[in-house]
């Protein structure tokens, strides 16, 4: 992205204030990072953080690292490490040669913990996790000091080394920072900074059986990499004094990262947490991490969103200090804006009903030119075949229409896009009274859909039955719907996926996965990257055409 397109200047003013203030002082560079934990796939909320961190670095001529925060051996996996890189690249950002793993700092972190012990700022504690929790106190009551708090430096050094050497079982001992059990900030009440976990780590294998806690590891990782501005979400605000304490007490770093918190992205009727997403995937309630209904980056990609639509969305919603919920229609607006000018418009019928044009000669057909985009001549036109039997959308016919129904109904005329006016003369029904076929006549004087003697209000799309090709078309609704009886306030929407047996014009027979089209009157669609083949065409609806959402004027 070019600098002048980087709009974070307009929206993230509180962040700019800090950075500019720092640059007036001793600091002469800006270095940020995006630090995902590789325990799931990235989602749209992460995209906000990625755009912000890489965007700020670019704006200030600085750098942004990609760092895997892989200090927890329990949940991490190479699959996630790979997918995260793929997603960030796809979004259009580049960490160049600055790909780091927190796990590669394990030795340094250990050495820093030893520094704290030597300074009398950390101690080995024998209390269980339960006991530590119960001695923490709460907002009104100070915590109780651990009986092990005053061990000598020598004893602590010895025990910590033996923890590292695997002499103790999981949970038997921890290393705790020695800060203040009466601090009004509970994070400062002698937090655990190392725990024992006899577990194989996806990167460091069995080299370590003690692992640093996030609140110790994270500030150390930032400091090791010379991160100047550690941008994170609001829930870490109360941890900032601890982070600053850790870096100050270790006392070896030139740059003390400045942490700046911003509000997470929340989207209406969307659950973003990796844990929730992971459960949906593992219990096979969705078609993998890239199910187009998910808000994962790969799901959104398979759904048909473009990288620029997501970057524009992140700019549009801005960066704030207060939590809020963004209407998912804003995201949809961004993809429509991105696709509207250069996506070819074709005809597809999702819920087909046959129309026989009884005065059109049997066995005859003709080719009619149809423009590929109403406002973009560069996309040219194509020839569309027309004949006696066509399909139209079942919805585009009503036997007993209300007033102001401008589509097809008995004795009424409608324009077939690019073809002719037709008038309905009757219907055929099955034994249950369902309409199985519509009968119509056409007016040969209205070729191309033009007529000088009379007007029709409705124009509908159609496909020529003899040459139509079959496709599965997936339509989506929100994956979750509000449900007060459920723990998280939501339950799965049983109607989130509707599969249509559609009829398409033969122009679409050679589509490749990820090709995008506008299906006239129906929305923007993409050939599915996972299931669309030469033998079976599968399309996903990216977004419908209509929305009630209007962006605020810039
Ligand atoms: P989740 O809660 O979905 O599991 P996480 O915060 O645990 O996400 P991390 O891998 O730790 O996931 O996140 C990497 C970065 O992305 C962090 O800096 C985090 O603050 C940021 N981030 C995560 N979720 C959002 C969100 N909804 N909006 C903005 N930034 C986010
Ligand atoms: Mg996290």
PDB file of N, CA, C and O in Angstrom, residues 386-415:
ATOM      1  N   UNK A 386     -30.989 -17.670 -27.264  1.00  0.00           N
ATOM      2  CA  UNK A 386     -32.394 -17.572 -26.844  1.00  0.00           C
ATOM      3  C   UNK A 386     -33.221 -18.528 -27.693  1.00  0.00           C
ATOM      4  O   UNK A 386     -32.928 -18.737 -28.862  1.00  0.00           O
ATOM      5  N   UNK A 387     -34.249 -19.132 -27.098  1.00  0.00           N
ATOM      6  CA  UNK A 387     -35.108 -20.035 -27.876  1.00  0.00           C
ATOM      7  C   UNK A 387     -36.457 -20.216 -27.192  1.00  0.00           C
ATOM      8  O   UNK A 387     -36.844 -19.470 -26.283  1.00  0.00           O
ATOM      9  N   UNK A 388     -37.140 -21.254 -27.591  1.00  0.00           N
ATOM     10  CA  UNK A 388     -38.544 -21.464 -27.195  1.00  0.00           C
ATOM     11  C   UNK A 388     -38.722 -21.765 -25.706  1.00  0.00           C
ATOM     12  O   UNK A 388     -39.722 -21.389 -25.108  1.00  0.00           O
ATOM     13  N   UNK A 389     -37.761 -22.463 -25.128  1.00  0.00           N
ATOM     14  CA  UNK A 389     -37.896 -22.796 -23.701  1.00  0.00           C
ATOM     15  C   UNK A 389     -36.781 -22.129 -22.884  1.00  0.00           C
ATOM     16  O   UNK A 389     -35.605 -22.282 -23.205  1.00  0.00           O
ATOM     17  N   UNK A 390     -37.212 -21.426 -21.891  1.00  0.00           N
ATOM     18  CA  UNK A 390     -36.222 -20.755 -21.034  1.00  0.00           C
ATOM     19  C   UNK A 390     -36.566 -21.048 -19.571  1.00  0.00           C
ATOM     20  O   UNK A 390     -37.659 -21.539 -19.268  1.00  0.00           O
ATOM     21  N   UNK A 391     -35.588 -20.739 -18.692  1.00  0.00           N
ATOM     22  CA  UNK A 391     -35.882 -20.765 -17.260  1.00  0.00           C
ATOM     23  C   UNK A 391     -35.909 -19.338 -16.748  1.00  0.00           C
ATOM     24  O   UNK A 391     -35.073 -18.504 -17.160  1.00  0.00           O
ATOM     25  N   UNK A 392     -36.853 -19.105 -15.858  1.00  0.00           N
ATOM     26  CA  UNK A 392     -36.810 -17.852 -15.101  1.00  0.00           C
ATOM     27  C   UNK A 392     -36.882 -18.208 -13.621  1.00  0.00           C
ATOM     28  O   UNK A 392     -37.090 -19.369 -13.260  1.00  0.00           O
ATOM     29  N   UNK A 393     -36.692 -17.234 -12.795  1.00  0.00           N
ATOM     30  CA  UNK A 393     -36.741 -17.422 -11.351  1.00  0.00           C
ATOM     31  C   UNK A 393     -38.199 -17.640 -10.934  1.00  0.00           C
ATOM     32  O   UNK A 393     -39.073 -16.836 -11.300  1.00  0.00           O
ATOM     33  N   UNK A 394     -38.446 -18.681 -10.180  1.00  0.00           N
ATOM     34  CA  UNK A 394     -39.814 -18.959  -9.711  1.00  0.00           C
ATOM     35  C   UNK A 394     -40.446 -17.713  -9.066  1.00  0.00           C
ATOM     36  O   UNK A 394     -41.622 -17.423  -9.255  1.00  0.00           O
ATOM     37  N   UNK A 395     -39.621 -16.990  -8.363  1.00  0.00           N
ATOM     38  CA  UNK A 395     -40.057 -15.740  -7.707  1.00  0.00           C
ATOM     39  C   UNK A 395     -40.500 -14.654  -8.663  1.00  0.00           C
ATOM     40  O   UNK A 395     -41.090 -13.675  -8.241  1.00  0.00           O
ATOM     41  N   UNK A 396     -40.091 -14.774  -9.912  1.00  0.00           N
ATOM     42  CA  UNK A 396     -40.387 -13.703 -10.854  1.00  0.00           C
ATOM     43  C   UNK A 396     -41.727 -13.917 -11.557  1.00  0.00           C
ATOM     44  O   UNK A 396     -42.032 -13.272 -12.557  1.00  0.00           O
ATOM     45  N   UNK A 397     -42.509 -14.870 -11.047  1.00  0.00           N
ATOM     46  CA  UNK A 397     -43.853 -15.080 -11.572  1.00  0.00           C
ATOM     47  C   UNK A 397     -44.830 -15.150 -10.413  1.00  0.00           C
ATOM     48  O   UNK A 397     -44.557 -15.783  -9.392  1.00  0.00           O
ATOM     49  N   UNK A 398     -45.987 -14.505 -10.574  1.00  0.00           N
ATOM     50  CA  UNK A 398     -47.062 -14.647  -9.577  1.00  0.00           C
ATOM     51  C   UNK A 398     -48.377 -14.784 -10.300  1.00  0.00           C
ATOM     52  O   UNK A 398     -48.698 -13.999 -11.190  1.00  0.00           O
ATOM     53  N   UNK A 399     -49.112 -15.819  -9.893  1.00  0.00           N
ATOM     54  CA  UNK A 399     -50.378 -16.045 -10.568  1.00  0.00           C
ATOM     55  C   UNK A 399     -51.395 -14.975 -10.164  1.00  0.00           C
ATOM     56  O   UNK A 399     -52.190 -14.520 -10.971  1.00  0.00           O
ATOM     57  N   UNK A 400     -51.350 -14.590  -8.891  1.00  0.00           N
ATOM     58  CA  UNK A 400     -52.254 -13.534  -8.420  1.00  0.00           C
ATOM     59  C   UNK A 400     -51.423 -12.424  -7.782  1.00  0.00           C
ATOM     60  O   UNK A 400     -51.254 -12.383  -6.564  1.00  0.00           O
ATOM     61  N   UNK A 401     -50.889 -11.569  -8.621  1.00  0.00           N
ATOM     62  CA  UNK A 401     -49.931 -10.571  -8.116  1.00  0.00           C
ATOM     63  C   UNK A 401     -50.622  -9.445  -7.366  1.00  0.00           C
ATOM     64  O   UNK A 401     -51.765  -9.100  -7.686  1.00  0.00           O
ATOM     65  N   UNK A 402     -49.941  -8.877  -6.405  1.00  0.00           N
ATOM     66  CA  UNK A 402     -50.453  -7.654  -5.801  1.00  0.00           C
ATOM     67  C   UNK A 402     -50.273  -6.498  -6.783  1.00  0.00           C
ATOM     68  O   UNK A 402     -49.584  -6.643  -7.796  1.00  0.00           O
ATOM     69  N   UNK A 403     -50.856  -5.360  -6.469  1.00  0.00           N
ATOM     70  CA  UNK A 403     -50.612  -4.166  -7.289  1.00  0.00           C
ATOM     71  C   UNK A 403     -49.111  -3.861  -7.282  1.00  0.00           C
ATOM     72  O   UNK A 403     -48.421  -4.193  -6.335  1.00  0.00           O
ATOM     73  N   UNK A 404     -48.647  -3.198  -8.294  1.00  0.00           N
ATOM     74  CA  UNK A 404     -47.241  -2.800  -8.388  1.00  0.00           C
ATOM     75  C   UNK A 404     -46.301  -3.994  -8.486  1.00  0.00           C
ATOM     76  O   UNK A 404     -45.125  -3.881  -8.149  1.00  0.00           O
ATOM     77  N   UNK A 405     -46.783  -5.138  -8.877  1.00  0.00           N
ATOM     78  CA  UNK A 405     -45.887  -6.266  -9.150  1.00  0.00           C
ATOM     79  C   UNK A 405     -45.510  -6.133 -10.615  1.00  0.00           C
ATOM     80  O   UNK A 405     -46.368  -6.207 -11.491  1.00  0.00           O
ATOM     81  N   UNK A 406     -44.217  -5.910 -10.868  1.00  0.00           N
ATOM     82  CA  UNK A 406     -43.809  -5.595 -12.236  1.00  0.00           C
ATOM     83  C   UNK A 406     -43.125  -6.759 -12.939  1.00  0.00           C
ATOM     84  O   UNK A 406     -42.502  -6.586 -13.966  1.00  0.00           O
ATOM     85  N   UNK A 407     -43.221  -7.929 -12.325  1.00  0.00           N
ATOM     86  CA  UNK A 407     -42.606  -9.073 -12.991  1.00  0.00           C
ATOM     87  C   UNK A 407     -43.701  -9.817 -13.766  1.00  0.00           C
ATOM     88  O   UNK A 407     -44.718  -9.231 -14.110  1.00  0.00           O
ATOM     89  N   UNK A 408     -43.482 -11.122 -14.015  1.00  0.00           N
ATOM     90  CA  UNK A 408     -44.423 -11.806 -14.902  1.00  0.00           C
ATOM     91  C   UNK A 408     -45.659 -12.273 -14.143  1.00  0.00           C
ATOM     92  O   UNK A 408     -45.550 -12.821 -13.038  1.00  0.00           O
ATOM     93  N   UNK A 409     -46.858 -12.068 -14.773  1.00  0.00           N
ATOM     94  CA  UNK A 409     -48.102 -12.598 -14.210  1.00  0.00           C
ATOM     95  C   UNK A 409     -49.083 -12.740 -15.379  1.00  0.00           C
ATOM     96  O   UNK A 409     -48.847 -12.181 -16.468  1.00  0.00           O
ATOM     97  N   UNK A 410     -50.171 -13.465 -15.192  1.00  0.00           N
ATOM     98  CA  UNK A 410     -51.078 -13.740 -16.314  1.00  0.00           C
ATOM     99  C   UNK A 410     -51.490 -12.454 -17.040  1.00  0.00           C
ATOM    100  O   UNK A 410     -51.879 -11.462 -16.413  1.00  0.00           O
ATOM    101  N   UNK A 411     -51.365 -12.506 -18.360  1.00  0.00           N
ATOM    102  CA  UNK A 411     -51.745 -11.397 -19.246  1.00  0.00           C
ATOM    103  C   UNK A 411     -50.864 -10.160 -19.095  1.00  0.00           C
ATOM    104  O   UNK A 411     -51.182  -9.103 -19.650  1.00  0.00           O
ATOM    105  N   UNK A 412     -49.799 -10.269 -18.318  1.00  0.00           N
ATOM    106  CA  UNK A 412     -48.912  -9.107 -18.159  1.00  0.00           C
ATOM    107  C   UNK A 412     -47.600  -9.376 -18.911  1.00  0.00           C
ATOM    108  O   UNK A 412     -47.182 -10.515 -19.078  1.00  0.00           O
ATOM    109  N   UNK A 413     -46.975  -8.277 -19.290  1.00  0.00           N
ATOM    110  CA  UNK A 413     -45.731  -8.376 -20.050  1.00  0.00           C
ATOM    111  C   UNK A 413     -44.527  -8.037 -19.186  1.00  0.00           C
ATOM    112  O   UNK A 413     -44.609  -7.191 -18.289  1.00  0.00           O
ATOM    113  N   UNK A 414     -43.437  -8.663 -19.514  1.00  0.00           N
ATOM    114  CA  UNK A 414     -42.187  -8.345 -18.825  1.00  0.00           C
ATOM    115  C   UNK A 414     -41.074  -8.404 -19.867  1.00  0.00           C
ATOM    116  O   UNK A 414     -41.217  -9.074 -20.900  1.00  0.00           O
ATOM    117  N   UNK A 415     -39.986  -7.691 -19.598  1.00  0.00           N
ATOM    118  CA  UNK A 415     -38.848  -7.730 -20.524  1.00  0.00           C
ATOM    119  C   UNK A 415     -37.866  -8.808 -20.084  1.00  0.00           C
ATOM    120  O   UNK A 415     -37.505  -8.871 -18.906  1.00  0.00           O
TER     121      UNK A 415
END
